[in-house]
Amino acid sequence: MSGELRVLGACPLDCPDGCSWVVTVEDGEAVKLRGNPDHPYTRGALCVKVNRYLEHTRADDRILHPLRRTGPKGSGRFERISWDEALEEISARLRGIIEEHGGEAIWPYQGTGSLGYLQGCEGAAGRRFWNVLGASKHWLNICSSAGTSGLTLANGTAGGMDTEDFALSRLILLWGTNPLTSGHHLWKFVQEARANGAYVVAIDPIRTRTADQADRHLAIRPGTDAALALGLLNVVLAEGAQDEEYLAEHTAGWEAFREEILAHPVERVAEITGIPAEDVHSLGMRLAHTRPTAIRATMGIQRHEGGGTAMRTINAIAAVTGDWRYPGGGVAYSTSGHVHLNIDPRDDLLARPVRTLTMTRLGSELDPELDSVKCLWVYGANPLGSTSDTGAIRRGLAREDLFTVVMEHFPTDTVDYADIVLPATMQIEHADLHAGYGHMYLHWNEPAVEPPGECLSTTETFRRLARHMGLTEPSLYDSDLELAEQLLASDHPSMEGVTLDRLRKEGWVRMNYPKPFTPFAEGFPTRTGRTRFPSRGRAYVPSLSAREAGRGPYPLTLITPAAHTFLNTTFANNPELRRRAKDPVVLVNPADAAARGLESGRLARVHNGGGEFLAVVEVSDRVARGVVASPKGHWPKHVPGGANPNAVVREHDADLGRGAVYHDNLVEVTPCPSDGAGS
């Protein structure tokens, strides 16, 4: 076909699969997008969300030019301005803030809208610029920090199994993860294992799409996962199935941890978790006598007060059973720990040390009484749709003294509060380097088409702003290719032979790890070479909901799983995906619904002392009694009541890594009046 070009690229979104894709371009226009059929993990398939990505890039509501606010904050009223006008106003405001309040009054608030190492959060895009200004650092704790901290404390890294090796497993525990919605490429390896006789168990408070396809579903009480891990290991010990040789050679703290396991007999664990004792015992017997066992536990499992400890204790299972010895055995949380790019935040550019502000504490940090943040610069993020305690965030963003700049593709709720909006490129329009956190490959994203309107990449935006401000630090002006070369200049053995030229030619490269991959068969990257078990009394940290559910004015535990049609809040403005998602729903167990007069299809108010949102009731046994679930992702301004579930999510830290607590909130659900109006 005349003028046809196939361009290799990569999906930038917050999903472990990090797909390799192929863009077909005709006469300068992207006309087709498909998963790369040559990629061993992607295997030609994209998800229901990303299949509409090209349509998304051409959406009618895409922001194509710089904008300046003309109405009150929150009104979403703007006028078009030139890039020179935008950069001049931004430069003047930043200089004024630095002179009066210091650089730390600037908060660069970056989210997971892109996981790129050039344009996105993995490489902390823009950090050099912010360091030169002396801006506050940003702790991106919204996703995986509690689990990452727990695993790193134990193993020296959060890296674990290669998920392709699930094809070799004989017992697979899908623990707090729903890959058929959030990372479906794992499923083909699960299916390969099942074809060879593997048994698949889904451990999840919700009977998800994945649980429907598993051999067994265990409906665990939210926040009690560590207790279940201890109960399963109690059965392993009763069977004498622990790997004494592995324990002696590769672990530390075994005797104390063994006592902790013995203090959690099956009957006690059944009471804690809500799983019948016979089911705990049955799975414990399978675990004791099935090698290799693979555990897939992803980010949802650690979004509660005890989340870091939960991941650490689940991780301990593979050391007790010795599964780390075997191909197809172990625990898979994130493969990011196996990525050894040369990431340098360039803290040498700071004139002095600066504070770090925590992503999920945005509402409290913007409190007018605190008065410590004068500029909020939002990129790759939509905090009014995605961050804890949106009521407090909305109040903070409404401050007239807060200068807010948002780099965006679409007019989100957060954009409505911006003073200046800068149009950002999308993935097919810029270069980037990626590494999926669910596989072992690096990807290069070559720009396939020119950006529409006046959209600029993140890197180019910061280059232009640095030039406009007269900054002289040479590294602020490095090109995208230079930045990529610097990232790839790693002396780690896994990066040997991985060059930018090769990536640009081939599109993807597997890092230098063997297949199959047994990362801890001979020890761990800790100081002693051993994994460290939790200490006595610290292997199970009960979450708020595990401690308090069923009591007080808010007796129900709310969890907010991923929606099938949105990725966080990305795609939540796509007309077709919004149609498929319908209005926000809240799943309520029949017994809880009957006790409250709730009926399927009727609007209800989900509330606690922090806030409320409205959702359509779906009476369902997919959630256990005492648990309600409402998927995340809707833009607040698109739904009844103008709020999504984050309105009732409290600002609070998990036990490790200051992780978020999206699945650890107590609420009540009340019917709305028959006319559908919320209170």
Short mmCIF file of C-alpha atoms in Angstrom, two decimals, residues 152-351:
data_model
loop_
_atom_site.label_atom_id
_atom_site.label_comp_id
_atom_site.label_asym_id
_atom_site.label_seq_id
_atom_site.Cartn_x
_atom_site.Cartn_y
_atom_site.Cartn_z
CA THR A 152 13.01 -5.16 49.63
CA LEU A 153 13.25 -5.46 53.41
CA ALA A 154 13.06 -9.24 53.04
CA ASN A 155 14.85 -10.03 49.79
CA GLY A 156 16.92 -6.93 49.02
CA THR A 157 14.75 -6.35 45.93
CA ALA A 158 11.08 -6.34 44.98
CA GLY A 159 11.95 -8.35 41.88
CA GLY A 160 10.87 -11.98 41.87
CA MET A 161 9.67 -14.52 39.34
CA ASP A 162 9.58 -14.06 35.60
CA THR A 163 5.85 -14.40 34.97
CA GLU A 164 6.49 -16.39 31.78
CA ASP A 165 7.65 -19.17 34.08
CA PHE A 166 4.11 -19.57 35.42
CA ALA A 167 3.75 -21.95 32.48
CA LEU A 168 5.99 -24.35 34.46
CA SER A 169 4.02 -24.16 37.72
CA ARG A 170 1.89 -26.94 39.19
CA LEU A 171 0.03 -24.84 41.77
CA ILE A 172 -0.77 -21.19 41.06
CA LEU A 173 -2.09 -18.79 43.68
CA LEU A 174 -3.53 -15.61 42.16
CA TRP A 175 -3.52 -13.64 45.37
CA GLY A 176 -5.30 -10.29 45.40
CA THR A 177 -4.88 -9.94 41.65
CA ASN A 178 -7.33 -9.93 38.75
CA PRO A 179 -5.20 -10.37 35.62
CA LEU A 180 -8.17 -10.81 33.27
CA THR A 181 -8.91 -7.14 33.96
CA SER A 182 -5.48 -5.78 34.96
CA GLY A 183 -2.79 -7.57 32.98
CA HIS A 184 -4.41 -10.31 30.91
CA HIS A 185 -1.24 -11.51 29.18
CA LEU A 186 -0.32 -13.54 32.28
CA TRP A 187 -3.35 -15.72 31.64
CA LYS A 188 -1.88 -17.49 28.63
CA PHE A 189 0.98 -18.75 30.81
CA VAL A 190 -1.52 -19.82 33.47
CA GLN A 191 -3.42 -21.71 30.78
CA GLU A 192 -0.23 -23.42 29.62
CA ALA A 193 0.33 -24.58 33.18
CA ARG A 194 -3.26 -25.81 33.48
CA ALA A 195 -2.87 -27.82 30.29
CA ASN A 196 -0.09 -29.64 32.13
CA GLY A 197 -2.22 -30.26 35.22
CA ALA A 198 -1.71 -27.12 37.32
CA TYR A 199 -4.35 -26.14 39.87
CA VAL A 200 -5.31 -22.45 40.05
CA VAL A 201 -6.64 -20.72 43.17
CA ALA A 202 -7.89 -17.12 43.28
CA ILE A 203 -7.65 -15.47 46.71
CA ASP A 204 -9.68 -12.27 46.56
CA PRO A 205 -12.43 -10.48 48.51
CA ILE A 206 -14.34 -10.22 45.21
CA ARG A 207 -15.32 -13.04 42.89
CA THR A 208 -13.68 -11.37 39.90
CA ARG A 209 -13.49 -12.37 36.25
CA THR A 210 -10.30 -14.18 37.15
CA ALA A 211 -11.87 -15.93 40.13
CA ASP A 212 -14.64 -17.18 37.84
CA GLN A 213 -12.00 -18.92 35.71
CA ALA A 214 -9.95 -20.36 38.58
CA ASP A 215 -10.34 -23.88 39.93
CA ARG A 216 -11.13 -22.44 43.35
CA HIS A 217 -11.96 -19.03 44.76
CA LEU A 218 -11.32 -18.17 48.41
CA ALA A 219 -13.18 -15.02 49.49
CA ILE A 220 -10.75 -13.56 51.99
CA ARG A 221 -11.63 -10.75 54.38
CA PRO A 222 -9.83 -7.58 53.19
CA GLY A 223 -6.52 -6.91 54.90
CA THR A 224 -6.03 -10.40 56.38
CA ASP A 225 -3.75 -11.86 53.71
CA ALA A 226 -0.72 -12.21 55.99
CA ALA A 227 -2.79 -14.23 58.45
CA LEU A 228 -3.79 -16.61 55.65
CA ALA A 229 -0.15 -16.99 54.63
CA LEU A 230 0.72 -17.97 58.21
CA GLY A 231 -2.17 -20.44 58.34
CA LEU A 232 -1.09 -22.12 55.11
CA LEU A 233 2.45 -22.40 56.42
CA ASN A 234 1.07 -23.90 59.64
CA VAL A 235 -0.22 -26.79 57.53
CA VAL A 236 3.12 -27.03 55.71
CA LEU A 237 4.89 -27.43 59.07
CA ALA A 238 2.34 -29.95 60.30
CA GLU A 239 3.11 -32.00 57.19
CA GLY A 240 6.86 -31.64 57.69
CA ALA A 241 7.01 -30.20 54.17
CA GLN A 242 9.31 -27.26 54.87
CA ASP A 243 12.61 -27.27 52.96
CA GLU A 244 15.09 -27.50 55.82
CA GLU A 245 18.12 -27.29 53.55
CA TYR A 246 16.92 -24.10 51.87
CA LEU A 247 15.95 -22.62 55.23
CA ALA A 248 19.39 -23.32 56.67
CA GLU A 249 21.34 -22.00 53.70
CA HIS A 250 19.34 -19.03 52.47
CA THR A 251 17.15 -17.56 55.24
CA ALA A 252 17.55 -15.56 58.46
CA GLY A 253 15.21 -15.46 61.46
CA TRP A 254 13.65 -18.85 60.83
CA GLU A 255 13.22 -19.99 64.42
CA ALA A 256 11.31 -16.85 65.45
CA PHE A 257 9.22 -16.97 62.29
CA ARG A 258 8.48 -20.64 62.88
CA GLU A 259 7.05 -19.74 66.29
CA GLU A 260 4.87 -17.12 64.61
CA ILE A 261 3.56 -19.73 62.17
CA LEU A 262 2.77 -22.14 65.00
CA ALA A 263 0.83 -19.35 66.73
CA HIS A 264 -1.54 -19.23 63.73
CA PRO A 265 -3.33 -22.59 63.56
CA VAL A 266 -5.92 -23.14 60.88
CA GLU A 267 -8.90 -22.53 63.17
CA ARG A 268 -7.59 -19.16 64.30
CA VAL A 269 -6.76 -18.14 60.74
CA ALA A 270 -10.26 -19.11 59.60
CA GLU A 271 -11.73 -16.73 62.19
CA ILE A 272 -9.44 -13.89 61.08
CA THR A 273 -9.82 -14.33 57.32
CA GLY A 274 -13.43 -15.45 57.02
CA ILE A 275 -12.31 -18.47 54.96
CA PRO A 276 -13.68 -21.80 56.27
CA ALA A 277 -11.10 -23.83 58.16
CA GLU A 278 -11.47 -26.79 55.82
CA ASP A 279 -10.60 -24.55 52.85
CA VAL A 280 -7.52 -23.16 54.59
CA HIS A 281 -6.42 -26.69 55.43
CA SER A 282 -7.11 -27.99 51.93
CA LEU A 283 -5.04 -25.26 50.28
CA GLY A 284 -2.33 -25.72 52.90
CA MET A 285 -2.12 -29.40 51.96
CA ARG A 286 -1.80 -28.53 48.28
CA LEU A 287 0.90 -26.02 49.09
CA ALA A 288 2.77 -28.52 51.24
CA HIS A 289 2.89 -31.19 48.56
CA THR A 290 3.01 -29.32 45.22
CA ARG A 291 6.26 -28.14 43.70
CA PRO A 292 6.66 -25.79 42.03
CA THR A 293 4.10 -23.35 43.43
CA ALA A 294 3.88 -19.85 41.94
CA ILE A 295 2.23 -16.92 43.69
CA ARG A 296 1.11 -13.85 41.76
CA ALA A 297 0.35 -10.99 44.16
CA THR A 298 0.04 -7.50 42.73
CA MET A 299 -0.56 -4.00 43.99
CA GLY A 300 -4.11 -4.27 45.29
CA ILE A 301 -3.01 -6.64 48.02
CA GLN A 302 -0.84 -4.02 49.75
CA ARG A 303 -3.19 -1.03 49.77
CA HIS A 304 -4.09 -1.22 53.46
CA GLU A 305 -2.48 -0.45 56.81
CA GLY A 306 -0.61 -3.76 56.96
CA GLY A 307 0.13 -3.96 53.24
CA GLY A 308 3.92 -3.98 53.34
CA THR A 309 3.99 -6.72 55.95
CA ALA A 310 1.40 -8.70 54.00
CA MET A 311 3.66 -8.83 50.95
CA ARG A 312 6.66 -9.70 53.11
CA THR A 313 4.83 -12.59 54.78
CA ILE A 314 3.40 -13.95 51.52
CA ASN A 315 6.91 -13.76 50.09
CA ALA A 316 8.14 -15.92 52.98
CA ILE A 317 6.05 -18.86 51.73
CA ALA A 318 8.44 -19.56 48.85
CA ALA A 319 11.43 -19.63 51.21
CA VAL A 320 9.77 -22.05 53.66
CA THR A 321 8.69 -24.43 50.90
CA GLY A 322 11.92 -23.97 48.94
CA ASP A 323 9.97 -22.98 45.84
CA TRP A 324 12.63 -20.43 44.95
CA ARG A 325 14.78 -23.42 43.93
CA TYR A 326 12.51 -24.43 41.08
CA PRO A 327 11.69 -22.99 37.66
CA GLY A 328 8.03 -22.04 37.95
CA GLY A 329 8.25 -21.53 41.70
CA GLY A 330 8.32 -18.40 43.84
CA VAL A 331 6.49 -15.08 44.10
CA ALA A 332 5.84 -12.49 41.39
CA TYR A 333 4.98 -8.95 42.50
CA SER A 334 6.88 -6.65 40.14
CA THR A 335 9.79 -7.27 37.81
CA SER A 336 10.92 -3.65 38.17
CA GLY A 337 13.60 -4.76 40.61
CA HIS A 338 15.30 -6.62 37.77
CA VAL A 339 15.57 -3.46 35.64
CA HIS A 340 19.01 -1.92 36.05
CA LEU A 341 18.99 1.18 33.90
CA ASN A 342 21.34 3.98 34.85
CA ILE A 343 18.75 6.20 36.56
CA ASP A 344 20.37 9.31 38.01
CA PRO A 345 18.04 11.84 39.68
CA ARG A 346 20.90 14.37 39.54
CA ASP A 347 20.64 15.42 43.16
CA ASP A 348 24.02 17.07 42.59
CA LEU A 349 22.05 19.88 40.92
CA LEU A 350 20.40 20.77 44.24
CA ALA A 351 21.97 23.70 46.03
#
